[in-house]
Backbone as CSV, one residue per row, in Angstrom:
resi,resn,N_x,N_y,N_z,CA_x,CA_y,CA_z,C_x,C_y,C_z
1,UNK,10.042,-68.526,-11.734,8.840,-68.559,-12.787,8.309,-66.984,-12.160
2,UNK,7.043,-66.705,-12.687,6.489,-65.254,-12.381,5.003,-65.451,-11.897
3,UNK,4.638,-64.771,-10.743,3.395,-64.935,-10.305,2.819,-63.713,-9.902
4,UNK,1.361,-63.406,-9.800,1.247,-62.027,-9.492,0.242,-62.248,-7.975
5,UNK,0.458,-61.114,-7.405,-0.268,-60.685,-6.081,-1.338,-59.931,-6.306
6,UNK,-2.589,-60.108,-6.009,-3.642,-59.528,-5.874,-4.151,-59.217,-4.638
7,UNK,-4.233,-57.941,-4.265,-4.918,-57.357,-2.901,-6.079,-56.675,-2.929
8,UNK,-6.880,-56.447,-2.204,-7.901,-55.211,-2.203,-7.527,-53.903,-1.424
9,UNK,-7.565,-52.950,-2.110,-7.253,-51.626,-1.656,-8.553,-51.093,-1.098
10,UNK,-8.456,-51.108,0.177,-9.585,-50.687,1.032,-9.051,-49.306,1.768
11,UNK,-9.940,-48.833,2.542,-9.541,-47.668,3.282,-8.322,-48.186,4.370
12,UNK,-8.252,-49.458,5.000,-7.168,-49.574,5.719,-6.040,-50.189,5.047
13,UNK,-5.911,-50.009,3.725,-4.821,-50.683,2.846,-3.499,-50.343,3.354
14,UNK,-2.431,-50.918,3.354,-1.141,-50.382,3.685,-0.328,-50.606,2.722
15,UNK,-0.643,-50.667,1.716,0.166,-50.489,0.604,1.299,-49.507,-0.180
16,UNK,0.795,-48.328,0.470,1.345,-47.134,0.503,0.641,-46.246,-0.714
17,UNK,-0.316,-46.493,-1.367,-1.058,-45.798,-2.035,-2.286,-45.050,-1.504
18,UNK,-2.631,-44.051,-1.907,-3.499,-43.076,-1.331,-5.004,-43.498,-1.599
19,UNK,-5.672,-44.075,-0.839,-7.189,-44.882,-0.922,-7.963,-44.051,-0.187
20,UNK,-8.081,-42.632,-0.202,-8.983,-42.107,0.614,-10.147,-41.901,0.086
21,UNK,-11.414,-42.637,0.504,-12.558,-42.662,-0.010,-13.579,-41.928,0.724
22,UNK,-13.279,-40.864,1.574,-14.240,-39.890,1.991,-14.482,-39.034,0.864
23,UNK,-15.782,-38.856,0.562,-16.383,-37.879,-0.131,-17.015,-36.814,0.480
24,UNK,-17.293,-35.839,-0.001,-18.240,-34.745,0.739,-19.521,-34.788,-0.330
25,UNK,-20.631,-35.061,0.195,-21.827,-35.281,-0.501,-22.669,-34.259,0.026
26,UNK,-23.394,-33.226,-0.960,-24.481,-32.517,-0.553,-25.596,-33.083,-1.294
27,UNK,-26.464,-33.985,-0.376,-27.596,-34.274,-0.832,-28.620,-34.453,0.232
28,UNK,-29.935,-34.780,-0.096,-30.967,-35.016,1.066,-31.232,-36.388,1.435
29,UNK,-31.304,-36.786,2.378,-31.584,-38.130,2.785,-32.960,-38.466,2.559
30,UNK,-33.031,-39.698,2.359,-34.320,-40.411,2.052,-35.375,-40.112,3.131
31,UNK,-34.903,-39.892,4.351,-35.996,-39.997,5.447,-36.336,-38.380,5.418
32,UNK,-35.769,-37.422,4.844,-36.322,-36.127,4.816,-37.647,-36.084,3.986
33,UNK,-38.722,-35.398,4.750,-39.910,-35.490,4.039,-40.033,-34.075,3.505
34,UNK,-40.447,-34.131,2.183,-40.559,-33.042,1.354,-42.250,-32.842,1.059
35,UNK,-42.440,-31.479,1.619,-43.957,-31.005,1.305,-43.931,-29.888,0.457
36,UNK,-45.263,-29.626,0.015,-45.277,-28.507,-0.868,-46.588,-27.607,-0.402
37,UNK,-46.455,-26.454,-0.429,-47.448,-25.345,-0.239,-47.918,-24.600,-1.804
38,UNK,-49.082,-24.680,-1.916,-49.466,-24.213,-3.381,-50.884,-23.349,-2.994
39,UNK,-50.925,-22.269,-3.776,-52.017,-21.649,-3.819,-52.355,-20.774,-5.267
40,UNK,-53.698,-20.804,-5.583,-54.111,-20.035,-6.977,-54.403,-18.745,-6.169
41,UNK,-53.990,-17.587,-6.858,-54.378,-16.390,-6.503,-54.769,-15.546,-7.781
42,UNK,-55.594,-14.365,-7.151,-56.104,-13.309,-8.260,-55.442,-11.944,-7.923
43,UNK,-54.580,-12.215,-6.974,-53.767,-10.996,-6.309,-52.532,-10.791,-7.403
44,UNK,-52.642,-9.310,-7.583,-51.750,-8.617,-8.570,-50.560,-8.068,-7.674
45,UNK,-49.135,-8.254,-8.521,-47.809,-7.825,-7.674,-46.975,-6.896,-8.577
46,UNK,-46.342,-5.906,-7.842,-45.268,-5.329,-8.703,-44.307,-6.198,-8.492
47,UNK,-43.280,-5.855,-9.513,-41.998,-6.832,-9.438,-41.250,-6.638,-8.062
48,UNK,-41.307,-5.403,-7.725,-40.425,-5.254,-6.263,-41.418,-5.935,-5.259
49,UNK,-42.584,-6.093,-5.146,-43.390,-7.087,-4.503,-42.775,-8.385,-4.514
50,UNK,-42.883,-8.911,-5.594,-42.847,-10.232,-5.989,-41.267,-10.508,-5.431
51,UNK,-40.123,-9.544,-5.773,-38.907,-9.921,-5.533,-38.713,-9.777,-3.723
52,UNK,-39.285,-8.899,-3.347,-39.357,-8.928,-1.843,-39.860,-10.242,-1.086
53,UNK,-40.914,-10.850,-1.590,-41.366,-12.333,-1.229,-40.458,-13.149,-1.374
54,UNK,-39.837,-13.222,-2.541,-38.931,-14.255,-2.786,-37.447,-14.055,-2.010
55,UNK,-37.206,-12.927,-1.848,-36.005,-12.535,-0.838,-36.364,-13.378,0.487
56,UNK,-37.668,-12.957,0.788,-37.941,-13.860,2.094,-37.711,-15.211,2.225
57,UNK,-38.291,-15.665,1.135,-38.102,-17.347,1.074,-36.549,-17.735,1.227
58,UNK,-35.708,-16.899,0.763,-34.278,-17.153,0.858,-33.836,-16.817,2.000
59,UNK,-34.137,-15.879,2.629,-33.678,-15.518,4.110,-34.052,-15.552,5.267
60,UNK,-35.376,-15.899,5.371,-36.037,-16.488,6.625,-35.940,-17.758,7.137
61,UNK,-35.353,-18.216,8.022,-35.110,-19.706,8.529,-36.328,-20.038,9.224
62,UNK,-36.955,-19.274,9.765,-38.373,-19.831,10.389,-39.620,-20.302,9.458
63,UNK,-39.255,-20.230,8.404,-40.649,-20.984,7.684,-40.132,-22.191,6.870
64,UNK,-38.941,-22.659,7.348,-38.797,-24.067,6.796,-37.354,-24.206,5.716
65,UNK,-37.092,-25.004,5.352,-36.078,-25.291,4.326,-36.800,-25.254,3.028
66,UNK,-36.664,-24.244,2.151,-36.927,-24.101,0.964,-36.126,-24.639,-0.186
67,UNK,-36.709,-25.438,-0.816,-35.918,-26.111,-1.978,-36.202,-25.345,-3.374
68,UNK,-37.379,-25.123,-3.669,-37.788,-24.791,-4.675,-39.082,-23.918,-4.763
69,UNK,-39.401,-23.030,-5.571,-40.663,-22.276,-5.703,-40.649,-21.713,-7.063
70,UNK,-41.692,-21.761,-7.430,-42.207,-21.337,-8.939,-43.619,-20.928,-9.049
71,UNK,-43.972,-20.301,-9.937,-45.283,-19.508,-10.049,-45.395,-18.668,-11.056
72,UNK,-46.763,-18.253,-11.550,-46.893,-17.105,-12.109,-47.935,-16.271,-11.782
73,UNK,-47.917,-14.871,-11.512,-48.814,-13.964,-10.937,-48.936,-12.900,-11.751
74,UNK,-50.141,-12.123,-11.638,-50.582,-10.853,-12.472,-49.604,-9.771,-12.081
75,UNK,-49.296,-9.126,-13.251,-48.358,-7.916,-12.908,-49.243,-6.813,-12.701
76,UNK,-49.146,-6.182,-11.577,-50.218,-5.027,-11.324,-49.553,-3.579,-12.014
77,UNK,-48.515,-3.555,-12.626,-47.876,-2.444,-13.465,-47.771,-2.616,-14.804
78,UNK,-48.517,-3.574,-15.296,-48.544,-3.816,-16.821,-49.483,-4.855,-17.070
79,UNK,-49.693,-5.059,-18.393,-50.632,-6.226,-18.779,-50.217,-7.632,-18.867
80,UNK,-48.731,-7.688,-18.740,-48.289,-9.127,-18.694,-48.408,-9.847,-17.040
81,UNK,-47.888,-10.872,-17.032,-47.763,-11.411,-16.000,-46.433,-11.836,-15.593
82,UNK,-46.038,-12.173,-14.180,-44.729,-12.320,-13.858,-44.372,-13.763,-13.845
83,UNK,-43.630,-14.539,-14.086,-43.192,-15.764,-14.219,-42.110,-16.000,-13.173
84,UNK,-42.083,-16.709,-12.321,-40.727,-16.751,-11.391,-40.338,-18.413,-11.070
85,UNK,-38.762,-18.477,-10.751,-38.465,-19.573,-10.519,-37.389,-19.368,-9.572
86,UNK,-37.443,-20.171,-8.221,-36.615,-19.908,-7.180,-36.023,-21.346,-6.893
87,UNK,-34.697,-21.449,-6.965,-33.992,-22.894,-6.663,-32.753,-22.321,-5.811
88,UNK,-32.529,-22.939,-4.832,-31.300,-22.708,-3.869,-30.995,-21.414,-3.521
89,UNK,-32.253,-20.561,-3.076,-31.812,-19.260,-2.723,-31.832,-18.220,-3.933
90,UNK,-31.581,-18.649,-5.241,-31.549,-17.699,-6.110,-32.651,-17.767,-6.690
91,UNK,-33.385,-16.719,-7.189,-34.376,-16.386,-8.134,-34.352,-15.762,-9.258
92,UNK,-35.147,-15.988,-10.249,-35.435,-15.290,-11.461,-37.017,-14.685,-11.631
93,UNK,-37.372,-13.376,-12.043,-38.581,-13.204,-12.474,-38.554,-12.558,-13.611
94,UNK,-39.445,-12.889,-14.499,-39.841,-12.444,-16.053,-40.880,-12.472,-16.249
95,UNK,-41.313,-11.414,-17.253,-42.500,-11.237,-17.789,-42.923,-12.389,-18.878
96,UNK,-44.124,-12.630,-18.783,-44.794,-13.559,-19.893,-46.274,-13.387,-20.175
97,UNK,-46.774,-14.185,-20.913,-48.144,-14.328,-21.441,-49.234,-14.269,-20.164
98,UNK,-50.259,-13.346,-20.151,-51.266,-13.823,-19.092,-51.817,-14.966,-19.265
99,UNK,-52.428,-15.501,-18.034,-53.051,-16.809,-17.763,-54.361,-16.408,-16.913
100,UNK,-55.223,-17.435,-16.565,-56.632,-17.125,-16.055,-56.350,-16.852,-14.675
101,UNK,-55.176,-17.486,-13.973,-55.315,-17.289,-12.514,-53.944,-17.475,-12.088
102,UNK,-53.322,-16.838,-11.070,-51.990,-16.928,-10.732,-51.792,-18.255,-10.007
103,UNK,-50.686,-18.496,-9.916,-50.288,-20.006,-9.284,-48.871,-19.660,-8.560
104,UNK,-48.861,-20.228,-7.267,-47.738,-20.143,-6.369,-47.434,-21.385,-5.976
105,UNK,-46.394,-22.073,-5.948,-45.938,-23.301,-5.371,-44.607,-23.441,-4.580
106,UNK,-44.474,-23.709,-3.392,-43.142,-23.765,-2.741,-43.106,-25.235,-2.358
107,UNK,-41.861,-25.791,-2.471,-41.399,-27.152,-2.197,-40.237,-26.945,-1.041
108,UNK,-40.271,-27.765,0.038,-39.399,-27.814,0.904,-39.400,-28.925,2.013
109,UNK,-38.870,-28.658,3.222,-39.278,-29.468,4.107,-39.534,-28.741,5.345
110,UNK,-40.254,-29.153,6.211,-40.779,-28.260,7.441,-41.356,-26.948,7.232
111,UNK,-42.051,-27.010,6.229,-42.745,-25.474,5.634,-43.850,-25.270,6.831
112,UNK,-43.561,-23.840,7.091,-44.741,-23.182,7.840,-45.601,-22.749,6.789
113,UNK,-46.646,-23.256,6.537,-47.779,-22.951,5.536,-48.186,-21.514,5.739
114,UNK,-48.499,-20.987,7.078,-49.193,-20.051,7.496,-48.189,-18.920,7.331
115,UNK,-47.116,-19.069,7.699,-45.994,-18.040,7.292,-45.796,-17.892,5.650
116,UNK,-45.793,-18.754,5.179,-45.497,-18.653,3.697,-46.542,-17.801,3.001
117,UNK,-47.946,-18.188,3.261,-49.100,-17.858,2.861,-48.863,-16.062,2.961
118,UNK,-48.462,-15.737,4.248,-48.684,-14.206,4.759,-47.673,-13.701,3.769
119,UNK,-46.357,-14.156,3.376,-45.559,-13.645,2.673,-45.908,-13.412,1.182
120,UNK,-46.724,-14.457,0.647,-47.171,-14.054,-0.942,-48.584,-13.399,-0.931
121,UNK,-49.430,-13.804,0.178,-51.141,-13.379,-0.122,-51.173,-12.197,0.910
122,UNK,-50.248,-11.920,1.973,-50.822,-11.027,2.907,-51.479,-11.355,4.335
């Protein structure tokens, strides 16, 4: 007569199949504390000044782990405003419609607020 054998295929299974359950995950642990730094500003920027500030966010390890930044600031070289997005070390700057006041937000962990403020506001 016919009968079936069932067994669990775990990491230590010796049935001969590959049961590699090691997966590489890039994620943040729940015990990491994310904070944000944010300011309103009337300061106007040239595009290169803003790009320099965003490059510093990407390259300076002494200011914390920057996950995200976004904002809108007045453009000193025309009547538009600059909108920017920064994610994982990459950023985009584009022009957009004017607003009342500029706003900058930086989100991450172990942020050095005073250093971030110097980068954006001098």
